Amino acid sequence: MTTEKRDHARPWARHLLFSVRGRATLITVVVSALILALALVLMLLLARDWVKSMVEHETERTAERIAFELSRGGNPGIIDVGPDEAPMVQVVTPEEEVVAASDAIRGRPALAIADLARGELLIDQRVCPDFLDTCVWAFGLRIHTSPWGSNAMVIAAAPLPGLLNMWLLPLALLGLLAALLSLIAWWTWHTIGQAFVPVDIIRAEMADLDALGLDHRVPVPQAPGGVKSLAETVNATLDRLEEAVTRERRFVSDASHDLRNPITGLQTRLEFALGEPDDADWKPMVRGALRDTRRLNDIVADLLELSRLDARTPMPVEPVDLAALVRREVGLRAGDVPIRMRLEPGVVVRANPVRLSRVLGNLLGNAERHAESRIEVTVARDGADAVVEVLDDGSGIPEEARERVFERFARLSESRARDPQGTGLGLPIAREIAEVYGGSLRIADSRRGARFVLRLPLVTGDGPPR
């Protein structure tokens, strides 16, 4: 599996988690959770202390009211507590006998005992008697006179707050914590996503730069900031790149045109000189000069064609029958290696016939240089594509060098030995032309020799090629 396929095979959730957006959201949520959890604990502690203070105040107020009523001669048999007072009230004698109690604790032992001999006249503490299910806060004070004698103690008690009897508050705070974390996560994800929208647009524009051309520019956001500076820097870089490429193309085009004129004149004069009588002893030298001149002309023609392809110079296109084109190109060749053709009729593509002739000429010329005894040319349909295959029975091309032969001016050692005069531009030009018309050119596996496969979109009856 290639690296690209492995990247696409990564789980979607893992991809989001390890993205900048995912990491920022995760870090924000974790930090927020720690802060909010600390705040939650502090709020619970504060709530517990507040409720405890309220309980202490409630018991103290209740005990003082009951003691005041008893000291004024109130009915000793009735101890009523109001809805806002401590529910448990007892009157305990110095002999630790409970002589009166409220309904909530009637018939129970004393909640707390104060040692009168030691001068303890007040109780204000947390007690946990065995006969109650929970701890309570008890407040008691002695009264000098009462229906049961002197130094009786009035004790008021109320349950203390805890997680068991305050469960609604922790649940509410936990719900609030979950809601806040969800809101923080969504807001962080949404905000970072919105911030990266211009970056994603710039990335998409740069990814399609080959199709859009170097004259295309990425959009510049209106809001000031780092993204706007990034877009302006990208556009400035594209300006410099376009200028450099334009200068390069202009140089190649100008050099090609400037070289072709003297080369054409020299070639004409040499051909004219060769028409002189055969006894001239300078003819071998002139023939060599003519060969060099033709090679220079081929190089210039290849450079000019590459310049046109790089600039995507439009050329008129028309339906081209590949079988007829192959027959014509094979008929023009006078090589020593026989060429066998298997041509399916009606395989039509839409392209410039001159450029397709150049592609076939380059492929056939390459096959002739390396073939031992035969060359096979096949034209067929394959789904929505037209396929042209050129196969020779030479030594073939190693798999690791199959892409290198399509690099400009790249030549393998065998190719240099068989054709020292080659330019190394024929196959790159052929691939460029194939890609201009939406096709491809590659080297496929074969049992012997090199197998070049050209694919182009078919012209169907419904309209232009895909």
XYZ file of C-alpha atoms in Angstrom:
466
model
C 0.000 0.000 0.000
C 1.356 3.401 -0.954
C 1.759 6.263 1.502
C -1.159 8.104 -0.057
C -3.454 5.102 0.376
C -2.327 4.627 3.963
C -3.129 8.276 4.661
C -6.606 7.882 3.187
C -7.091 4.692 5.202
C -6.604 6.383 8.566
C -9.745 6.409 10.711
C -11.802 9.544 10.373
C -11.945 10.182 14.130
C -8.171 9.820 14.481
C -7.655 12.243 11.625
C -9.860 14.842 13.316
C -8.221 14.281 16.707
C -4.690 14.859 15.423
C -5.617 17.861 13.301
C -4.866 21.368 14.568
C -8.568 21.931 15.015
C -9.033 18.686 16.959
C -5.996 19.205 19.200
C -6.995 22.783 20.025
C -10.545 21.691 20.862
C -9.318 18.793 23.020
C -6.829 20.947 24.948
C -9.450 23.662 25.503
C -12.012 21.147 26.768
C -9.506 19.445 29.110
C -8.309 22.742 30.612
C -11.885 23.989 30.919
C -12.916 20.711 32.581
C -10.161 21.068 35.184
C -11.091 24.681 35.940
C -14.822 23.987 36.034
C -14.310 20.873 38.194
C -12.327 22.942 40.682
C -15.050 25.575 40.624
C -17.655 22.825 41.131
C -15.861 21.504 44.201
C -15.523 25.015 45.630
C -19.213 25.679 44.991
C -20.172 22.442 46.771
C -17.993 23.340 49.756
C -19.406 26.843 49.904
C -22.949 25.506 49.608
C -22.328 22.993 52.373
C -20.863 25.661 54.672
C -23.734 27.999 53.921
C -26.337 25.332 54.686
C -24.421 24.366 57.840
C -24.426 27.983 58.988
C -28.155 28.153 58.337
C -28.688 24.965 60.387
C -26.633 26.362 63.274
C -28.569 29.594 63.219
C -31.869 27.690 63.022
C -31.073 25.484 66.031
C -29.833 28.434 68.068
C -32.956 30.495 67.347
C -35.257 27.565 68.107
C -33.564 26.738 71.410
C -33.639 30.389 72.536
C -37.361 30.728 71.739
C -38.355 27.533 73.587
C -36.195 28.485 76.575
C -37.745 31.945 76.704
C -41.291 30.545 76.622
C -40.568 27.998 79.347
C -38.926 30.601 81.570
C -42.050 32.770 81.183
C -44.297 29.952 82.392
C -45.448 28.515 79.118
C -47.232 25.168 78.830
C -44.546 22.576 79.654
C -46.422 19.733 78.054
C -46.460 21.243 74.567
C -43.278 21.914 72.585
C -44.275 23.097 69.151
C -41.766 24.018 66.464
C -42.542 26.133 63.435
C -41.795 25.253 59.793
C -38.711 27.454 59.823
C -37.300 26.061 63.078
C -35.233 23.045 64.068
C -37.521 19.947 64.029
C -35.936 18.174 67.044
C -36.277 19.791 70.485
C -35.702 18.203 73.906
C -35.759 19.436 77.508
C -33.199 17.544 79.619
C -32.855 17.808 83.418
C -29.491 17.822 85.168
C -30.169 14.110 85.905
C -30.055 13.502 82.098
C -33.777 12.753 81.955
C -35.743 13.894 78.897
C -38.866 15.492 80.322
C -40.254 17.056 77.134
C -39.649 16.693 73.410
C -41.038 17.702 70.042
C -42.938 15.215 67.897
C -39.874 14.477 65.726
C -37.846 13.058 68.627
C -40.399 12.107 71.298
C -39.470 8.981 73.215
C -35.806 9.117 72.308
C -32.814 9.512 74.651
C -31.073 12.820 75.116
C -29.314 14.106 72.044
C -26.428 15.527 74.069
C -25.399 15.885 77.706
C -23.657 18.831 79.377
C -21.724 18.291 82.598
C -23.250 20.718 85.052
C -20.605 19.934 87.649
C -17.966 21.251 85.328
C -19.933 24.365 84.636
C -21.014 23.480 81.105
C -24.045 25.645 80.438
C -24.054 25.537 76.634
C -23.963 22.905 73.848
C -23.040 23.877 70.315
C -21.646 20.848 68.488
C -22.133 18.108 65.934
C -23.543 14.895 67.399
C -24.205 11.525 65.825
C -26.484 9.501 68.167
C -27.077 5.835 67.435
C -30.852 6.197 67.298
C -30.704 8.640 64.374
C -29.826 7.827 60.800
C -27.731 10.939 60.326
C -25.615 13.376 62.232
C -27.238 16.545 63.544
C -26.130 19.885 64.807
C -27.249 20.415 68.391
C -27.545 23.697 70.241
C -28.510 23.657 73.920
C -28.657 26.195 76.740
C -29.598 25.944 80.418
C -32.468 27.861 81.911
C -32.426 28.900 85.551
C -36.130 28.348 86.177
C -38.487 25.888 84.531
C -41.492 23.679 85.402
C -38.998 20.853 86.070
C -36.733 22.757 88.320
C -33.588 24.777 87.830
C -30.754 24.151 85.374
C -32.848 22.256 82.859
C -31.369 22.349 79.341
C -33.279 23.080 76.145
C -31.649 21.317 73.147
C -32.626 22.003 69.530
C -31.156 19.935 66.678
C -31.412 19.758 62.884
C -29.783 17.424 60.312
C -26.452 18.551 58.910
C -26.046 19.013 55.133
C -24.255 16.266 53.199
C -24.047 14.728 49.779
C -26.859 12.333 50.673
C -29.303 15.045 51.656
C -27.963 17.583 49.108
C -27.940 15.315 46.043
C -29.900 17.713 43.903
C -27.193 20.384 44.073
C -24.304 18.116 42.926
C -26.452 16.697 40.133
C -27.416 20.171 39.022
C -23.802 21.324 39.099
C -22.653 18.229 37.181
C -25.329 18.864 34.573
C -24.198 22.465 34.335
C -20.576 21.303 33.997
C -21.481 18.941 31.158
C -23.475 21.641 29.393
C -20.664 24.183 29.723
C -18.056 21.711 28.431
C -20.270 20.841 25.463
C -20.742 24.527 24.709
C -17.001 25.205 25.025
C -16.155 22.240 22.766
C -18.670 23.304 20.113
C -17.642 26.947 20.243
C -13.921 26.112 20.022
C -14.468 23.670 17.145
C -16.729 26.121 15.319
C -14.487 29.142 15.885
C -11.280 27.386 14.826
C -13.096 25.902 11.849
C -14.267 29.343 10.767
C -10.744 30.678 11.231
C -9.366 27.916 9.004
C -11.922 28.394 6.213
C -9.708 30.941 4.373
C -6.690 28.642 4.869
C -8.627 25.684 3.405
C -9.669 27.853 0.444
C -6.040 28.866 -0.155
C -4.943 25.227 0.119
C -7.606 24.100 -2.375
C -6.651 26.871 -4.785
C -2.980 25.928 -4.564
C -3.807 22.224 -5.042
C -5.624 23.072 -8.313
C -2.906 25.433 -9.508
C -1.885 23.068 -12.312
C -5.388 23.217 -13.756
C -5.970 26.904 -13.010
C -2.610 28.137 -14.288
C 0.084 30.339 -12.812
C -1.942 33.475 -13.579
C -4.517 32.433 -10.974
C -4.428 34.107 -7.546
C -5.834 32.964 -4.220
C -8.571 35.102 -2.596
C -7.412 37.566 0.044
C -9.663 37.804 3.147
C -10.917 41.257 4.050
C -10.319 40.883 7.778
C -6.775 41.807 8.817
C -4.624 39.157 10.418
C -2.257 36.310 9.760
C -4.454 34.637 7.124
C -4.609 37.827 5.069
C -0.822 38.124 5.243
C -0.532 34.477 4.201
C -2.774 35.031 1.155
C -0.846 38.144 0.141
C 2.465 36.282 0.503
C 1.155 33.382 -1.594
C -0.008 35.776 -4.310
C 3.320 37.600 -4.260
C 5.125 34.262 -4.594
C 2.856 33.305 -7.496
C 3.645 36.653 -9.139
C 7.371 35.962 -8.930
C 6.900 32.370 -10.078
C 4.781 33.394 -13.039
C 7.295 36.052 -13.982
C 10.175 33.546 -13.799
C 8.293 30.944 -15.832
C 7.285 33.582 -18.385
C 10.907 34.667 -18.725
C 11.983 31.047 -19.140
C 9.364 30.336 -21.756
C 10.177 33.539 -23.575
C 13.853 32.606 -23.581
C 13.162 29.104 -24.934
C 10.753 30.441 -27.536
C 13.046 33.271 -28.611
C 16.102 31.042 -28.676
C 14.257 28.439 -30.704
C 13.082 30.982 -33.242
C 16.497 32.657 -33.411
C 18.236 29.317 -33.926
C 15.839 27.953 -36.497
C 16.487 30.716 -39.043
C 20.267 30.219 -39.405
C 19.925 26.467 -39.090
C 17.334 26.399 -41.864
C 19.583 28.514 -44.092
C 22.602 26.342 -43.361
C 20.608 23.203 -44.048
C 19.421 24.611 -47.387
C 22.947 25.516 -48.466
C 24.337 22.127 -47.460
C 21.626 20.303 -49.353
C 22.341 22.472 -52.374
C 26.072 21.694 -52.126
C 25.346 17.985 -52.043
C 23.740 18.338 -55.460
C 27.162 19.007 -56.932
C 29.159 16.227 -58.807
C 30.080 13.114 -56.777
C 33.826 13.514 -57.325
C 33.993 16.409 -54.884
C 36.126 15.370 -51.901
C 34.359 17.690 -49.433
C 31.071 15.837 -49.605
C 31.638 13.513 -46.576
C 32.354 16.529 -44.417
C 29.253 18.276 -45.686
C 27.164 15.192 -44.990
C 28.395 15.207 -41.417
C 27.588 18.902 -41.122
C 24.131 18.190 -42.517
C 23.551 15.495 -39.903
C 24.570 17.872 -37.138
C 22.359 20.569 -38.582
C 19.383 18.217 -38.650
C 20.068 17.242 -35.046
C 20.168 20.908 -34.039
C 16.913 21.427 -35.864
C 15.362 18.500 -33.987
C 16.512 19.919 -30.646
C 15.116 23.341 -31.461
C 11.826 21.804 -32.617
C 11.568 19.804 -29.389
C 12.326 22.865 -27.254
C 9.739 24.895 -29.126
C 7.142 22.151 -28.679
C 7.900 21.931 -24.950
C 7.506 25.695 -24.672
C 4.098 25.491 -26.331
C 3.035 22.598 -24.110
C 4.172 24.368 -20.927
C 2.257 27.460 -21.931
C -0.765 25.300 -22.869
C -0.844 27.034 -26.235
C -4.193 26.078 -27.795
C -4.147 24.208 -31.087
C -7.170 23.256 -33.181
C -8.635 19.870 -32.333
C -10.737 17.495 -34.388
C -11.872 13.866 -34.274
C -8.918 11.604 -35.050
C -9.258 7.946 -36.039
C -6.352 6.292 -34.273
C -6.260 3.269 -36.581
C -5.902 5.480 -39.658
C -3.318 7.634 -37.909
C -1.225 4.582 -36.961
C -1.380 3.225 -40.522
C -0.181 6.549 -41.887
C 2.661 6.869 -39.379
C 3.828 3.290 -39.932
C 3.679 3.782 -43.692
C 6.038 6.766 -43.433
C 8.738 4.766 -41.656
C 11.423 2.923 -43.550
C 13.130 1.126 -40.691
C 14.678 -2.319 -40.833
C 12.440 -3.674 -38.039
C 9.047 -4.971 -39.211
C 6.005 -3.453 -37.544
C 2.955 -5.598 -36.872
C -0.363 -3.798 -36.406
C -3.570 -4.897 -34.678
C -5.994 -2.029 -35.177
C -9.592 -1.903 -34.001
C -11.645 0.296 -36.335
C -13.696 3.251 -35.169
C -11.506 4.201 -32.206
C -11.840 7.975 -32.384
C -10.433 10.625 -30.049
C -10.591 14.397 -30.126
C -7.160 16.005 -30.390
C -4.789 17.801 -32.716
C -3.665 15.298 -35.385
C -0.229 16.881 -35.743
C 0.481 16.456 -32.053
C -0.810 12.886 -32.002
C 1.383 12.134 -35.008
C 4.318 13.443 -33.002
C 3.433 11.143 -30.099
C 3.210 8.086 -32.346
C 6.375 9.089 -34.164
C 8.292 9.389 -30.903
C 7.007 6.019 -29.636
C 7.745 4.233 -32.927
C 11.181 5.833 -33.181
C 11.998 4.754 -29.660
C 10.823 1.205 -30.414
C 12.899 1.044 -33.600
C 16.053 2.020 -31.725
C 15.662 -0.763 -29.147
C 13.800 -3.579 -30.942
C 15.651 -6.758 -31.915
C 13.341 -8.272 -34.522
C 9.810 -6.879 -34.352
C 7.483 -4.120 -33.159
C 3.786 -4.481 -32.353
C 1.295 -1.601 -32.423
C -2.212 -2.132 -31.007
C -5.259 0.162 -31.100
C -8.306 -0.873 -29.033
C -11.090 0.330 -26.783
C -10.990 -0.096 -23.007
C -14.165 1.219 -21.400
C -14.311 4.963 -22.019
C -10.675 5.105 -23.161
C -8.870 4.568 -26.411
C -5.675 2.583 -25.870
C -2.617 2.581 -28.115
C 0.178 0.158 -27.218
C 3.651 0.093 -28.760
C 5.638 -3.028 -27.865
C 9.181 -3.940 -28.904
C 11.221 -7.073 -28.212
C 14.319 -5.296 -26.966
C 15.938 -5.498 -23.555
C 13.162 -3.477 -21.914
C 13.301 -0.775 -19.242
C 13.939 -1.587 -15.562
C 10.935 -0.878 -13.352
C 12.848 1.621 -11.220
C 13.756 3.655 -14.336
C 10.312 3.734 -15.963
C 9.461 7.188 -14.680
C 12.930 8.586 -15.206
C 12.720 8.127 -18.983
C 9.888 10.695 -18.992
C 12.100 13.352 -17.415
C 13.418 15.994 -19.773
C 16.903 15.321 -21.160
C 17.072 12.063 -19.159
C 18.598 9.187 -21.108
C 19.492 5.690 -19.964
C 22.935 4.273 -20.733
C 21.552 1.825 -23.317
C 19.694 4.609 -25.070
C 22.866 6.706 -25.309
C 24.755 3.729 -26.723
C 22.137 2.944 -29.383
C 21.411 6.551 -30.371
C 24.145 9.030 -29.373
C 22.404 11.790 -31.321
C 19.144 11.627 -29.323
C 17.872 14.634 -27.381
C 16.101 12.949 -24.461
C 12.982 15.031 -25.126
C 10.853 12.689 -27.250
C 9.170 10.724 -24.478
C 8.609 13.754 -22.187
C 6.950 15.558 -25.105
C 4.773 12.506 -25.820
C 3.569 12.340 -22.201
C 2.899 16.104 -22.084
C 0.766 15.867 -25.231
C -1.180 12.908 -23.823
C -1.923 14.807 -20.607
C -2.973 17.933 -22.534
C -5.824 15.917 -24.051
C -6.864 14.307 -20.767
C -4.928 11.077 -21.247
C -1.822 9.390 -19.950
C 1.327 7.675 -21.148
C 3.119 5.053 -19.084
C 5.290 1.968 -19.353
C 3.468 -1.278 -18.503
C 4.797 -4.731 -17.688
C 5.621 -7.105 -20.543
C 7.274 -10.476 -20.894
C 9.945 -8.984 -23.125
C 10.896 -5.518 -24.241
C 9.277 -2.178 -23.453
C 5.507 -1.741 -23.619
C 4.319 1.866 -23.885
C 0.587 2.390 -23.211
C -1.135 5.577 -24.408
C -4.652 6.266 -23.117
C -6.959 8.992 -24.439
C -10.662 9.689 -23.825
C -12.912 8.232 -26.502
C -15.312 10.341 -28.532
C -18.762 8.873 -28.025
C -21.975 9.543 -29.863
C -23.299 11.614 -26.956
C -20.763 14.418 -27.174
C -17.127 15.351 -26.614
C -14.735 13.113 -24.657
C -14.759 13.192 -20.903
